[in-house]
C-alpha cells in the first residue's frame, strides 16, 4: 500500500513552454499533497501544499503564477511549470499523506531540463 | 530560518560494518522527526516518524533514537549490507505536515 506515482519521470523542453507533472496516489486517498524541488547538492525544498478542492499554499519565494497547482481529486495533483526557463531545471517530487498519521509517501520524482 | 543538518554527507563502509549518522534540528517547537531511505531512481521510503523525546524505533537492522531537548536524532544500521546503499534523509515536521529536509547522508556499502 501507499504507492504514489509521478509522470513523466523525465522531461526536456524548450524555454518558454509549459510543462505539466502529474502526481497520483494509487491505492489510497490523499487529503493533502506536497510539491518539492531539489537543486543539485541541495536538500528537498517544499514549494507548496495542496488540499483537494482548494487553492494551494505556496512557500515564500515560490511564484504561484509560475507554478500552477491543481488538486482536483483525492488521488491526483498536478504541477504546471508555466513559461519554463533554464533556471527552472530541477528535480520535482511530490508526496501525499492521508494513510498513516504524520507520514508522507513520495513519488519517484520528475527531472525537468529546460533548454 | 529552520535548519536541519545531517552528517556525514557521505559514508563508505564494508559489508558487515555497523554505522550511524546524525541529524541535528532546532530543539524549540518540536513536533516530529522523520527518517527516509532513498534509493536512486526510486521513491523515498518512510523509515520512522518519531515524536517523543527518548523515542527509539527499530525496523530490522535499522534503528533510530531521538533527543528533542538537545535537537538530534541518530540512525543506526547494524551489519550493513550492499542493499542498504542509499541516501538517508531526515526531516523536521511541523503540525501542519510540512517537512524541512536535511541534505542527506549517502551510504555506500561495498561487498
XYZ file of C-alpha atoms in Angstrom:
226
model
C 0.000 0.000 0.000
C 0.829 3.731 -0.072
C 2.125 3.960 -3.627
C 2.500 7.347 -5.253
C 3.262 7.639 -8.940
C 4.596 10.601 -10.844
C 4.545 11.249 -14.554
C 6.630 11.935 -16.516
C 9.836 10.749 -14.892
C 11.931 12.897 -17.173
C 11.105 15.806 -19.470
C 13.154 18.078 -21.669
C 11.510 21.183 -23.023
C 12.352 24.428 -24.753
C 12.486 27.709 -22.910
C 9.094 29.422 -22.859
C 6.993 26.283 -22.984
C 4.833 24.903 -20.182
C 5.243 21.508 -18.602
C 2.692 19.566 -16.576
C 3.694 16.989 -13.974
C 1.147 14.574 -12.515
C 1.196 13.068 -9.051
C -1.195 10.224 -8.224
C -1.856 8.250 -5.073
C -2.600 4.792 -6.462
C -4.026 2.873 -3.536
C -5.172 5.488 -1.054
C -6.895 8.837 -0.971
C -4.644 11.782 -0.231
C -6.126 14.644 1.722
C -3.038 16.717 1.182
C -0.310 16.616 -1.430
C 3.001 18.399 -1.278
C 5.368 19.521 -4.039
C 9.106 19.748 -3.504
C 12.067 20.519 -5.700
C 15.708 19.694 -5.333
C 18.576 21.561 -6.965
C 21.941 19.793 -7.298
C 23.673 19.162 -3.986
C 20.822 20.754 -2.056
C 18.059 19.362 0.121
C 14.473 18.781 -0.886
C 12.691 22.114 -0.552
C 8.946 22.408 -0.085
C 7.318 24.501 -2.803
C 3.646 24.248 -1.982
C 0.956 22.357 -0.138
C -2.286 21.477 -1.849
C -5.557 20.247 -0.413
C -8.192 18.660 -2.585
C -10.688 21.209 -3.840
C -8.936 24.288 -2.501
C -6.166 26.625 -3.546
C -2.592 25.597 -2.914
C -0.496 27.315 -0.268
C 2.892 28.370 -1.590
C 6.115 28.722 0.359
C 7.884 32.054 0.482
C 9.746 32.772 -2.720
C 7.738 30.368 -4.887
C 5.738 32.159 -7.578
C 2.187 30.864 -7.650
C 1.574 32.151 -11.182
C 4.595 30.283 -12.448
C 3.994 27.014 -10.633
C 0.305 26.249 -11.037
C -1.010 23.515 -8.793
C -4.338 21.789 -9.253
C -5.602 19.196 -6.792
C -8.824 18.185 -8.493
C -9.404 14.863 -6.761
C -8.245 12.911 -3.720
C -5.847 10.919 -5.881
C -4.439 13.478 -8.320
C -2.465 16.685 -8.073
C -0.758 18.402 -10.980
C 2.060 20.911 -11.091
C 2.381 23.031 -14.221
C 5.584 24.952 -14.745
C 4.498 27.814 -16.974
C 6.854 29.572 -19.386
C 9.735 27.447 -18.200
C 13.255 28.858 -18.226
C 16.612 27.136 -17.774
C 16.731 28.180 -14.111
C 13.590 26.084 -13.553
C 15.581 22.972 -14.439
C 15.420 20.856 -11.327
C 14.147 17.646 -9.787
C 10.476 17.941 -8.816
C 8.960 15.434 -6.416
C 5.530 15.122 -4.856
C 4.273 13.478 -1.705
C 0.880 12.599 -0.316
C -0.485 11.991 3.126
C -3.735 10.504 4.350
C -2.814 6.903 5.001
C -0.693 6.693 8.135
C -0.646 9.578 10.565
C 2.206 12.038 10.136
C 3.703 10.113 7.224
C 4.173 11.409 3.699
C 4.510 8.990 0.817
C 6.643 10.153 -2.052
C 6.540 9.703 -5.777
C 9.741 8.850 -7.677
C 10.209 12.413 -8.941
C 10.455 14.195 -12.290
C 13.689 15.501 -13.758
C 12.939 18.697 -15.708
C 15.507 20.109 -18.087
C 14.731 23.394 -19.815
C 16.902 24.165 -22.814
C 15.055 30.029 9.134
C 14.816 26.492 10.426
C 17.895 24.431 9.568
C 18.243 20.663 9.526
C 21.793 19.346 9.299
C 22.914 15.817 8.550
C 26.357 14.338 8.959
C 28.339 12.910 7.440
C 27.429 13.875 3.867
C 28.672 10.524 2.610
C 29.919 7.305 4.073
C 31.645 4.278 2.572
C 31.661 1.085 4.613
C 32.371 -2.585 4.104
C 29.660 -5.210 4.190
C 29.101 -6.267 7.771
C 30.164 -2.951 9.308
C 27.760 -1.162 11.607
C 27.302 2.528 11.015
C 25.411 5.544 12.244
C 24.509 9.021 11.055
C 23.352 12.174 12.776
C 20.502 14.578 12.158
C 20.502 17.916 14.008
C 17.479 20.174 14.216
C 16.206 23.100 16.302
C 15.002 21.914 19.697
C 12.273 24.543 20.017
C 8.723 23.966 18.739
C 9.420 20.312 18.046
C 6.619 18.226 16.542
C 8.064 15.249 14.652
C 11.272 13.922 13.149
C 11.142 11.747 10.043
C 13.706 9.396 8.528
C 13.542 8.322 4.902
C 15.615 5.939 2.815
C 16.067 6.983 -0.829
C 17.499 4.662 -3.418
C 18.474 6.026 -6.808
C 15.574 6.191 -9.299
C 13.046 5.154 -6.637
C 10.679 6.947 -4.288
C 11.917 7.927 -0.837
C 10.728 5.262 1.584
C 9.477 6.246 5.025
C 11.503 4.531 7.762
C 10.445 6.195 11.010
C 8.361 9.008 12.393
C 9.428 9.971 15.891
C 7.613 12.375 18.144
C 8.629 11.825 21.771
C 11.915 12.669 23.455
C 13.763 9.436 24.107
C 11.900 7.575 21.358
C 13.723 4.573 19.967
C 12.388 2.807 16.891
C 13.599 -0.271 15.072
C 12.959 -1.823 11.674
C 15.052 -4.914 11.030
C 18.718 -3.912 11.236
C 17.908 -0.206 11.229
C 17.117 1.736 14.380
C 16.797 5.368 15.360
C 16.854 7.420 18.531
C 15.538 10.880 19.272
C 16.637 13.613 21.663
C 14.321 16.599 21.296
C 15.870 18.561 24.157
C 19.260 18.787 22.509
C 17.925 18.581 18.956
C 19.415 15.453 17.437
C 18.499 12.029 16.134
C 20.756 9.104 15.312
C 20.126 6.448 12.712
C 21.973 3.154 13.185
C 22.458 0.325 10.727
C 23.743 -2.930 12.168
C 25.735 -5.244 9.899
C 25.435 -3.132 6.730
C 24.595 -4.946 3.513
C 25.085 -3.747 -0.091
C 21.305 -3.343 -0.397
C 21.464 -0.726 2.377
C 23.274 1.583 -0.050
C 21.058 4.638 -0.397
C 20.702 8.231 0.705
C 19.195 8.573 4.178
C 17.181 11.719 4.718
C 15.889 13.207 7.909
C 13.162 15.828 8.016
C 11.774 18.079 10.724
C 7.992 18.011 10.584
C 5.580 20.614 11.897
C 1.971 20.200 12.934
C 0.722 21.292 9.526
C 2.558 18.429 7.866
C 5.348 20.496 6.336
C 8.711 18.754 6.194
C 12.077 20.508 6.264
C 14.749 18.177 4.997
C 18.436 17.849 5.644
C 20.779 17.278 2.726
C 21.009 13.581 3.398
C 23.748 11.080 4.133
C 24.787 8.998 1.152
C 25.736 5.485 2.266
C 27.700 3.104 0.074
C 28.220 -0.461 1.294
C 30.883 -2.462 -0.523
C 30.604 -6.246 -0.687
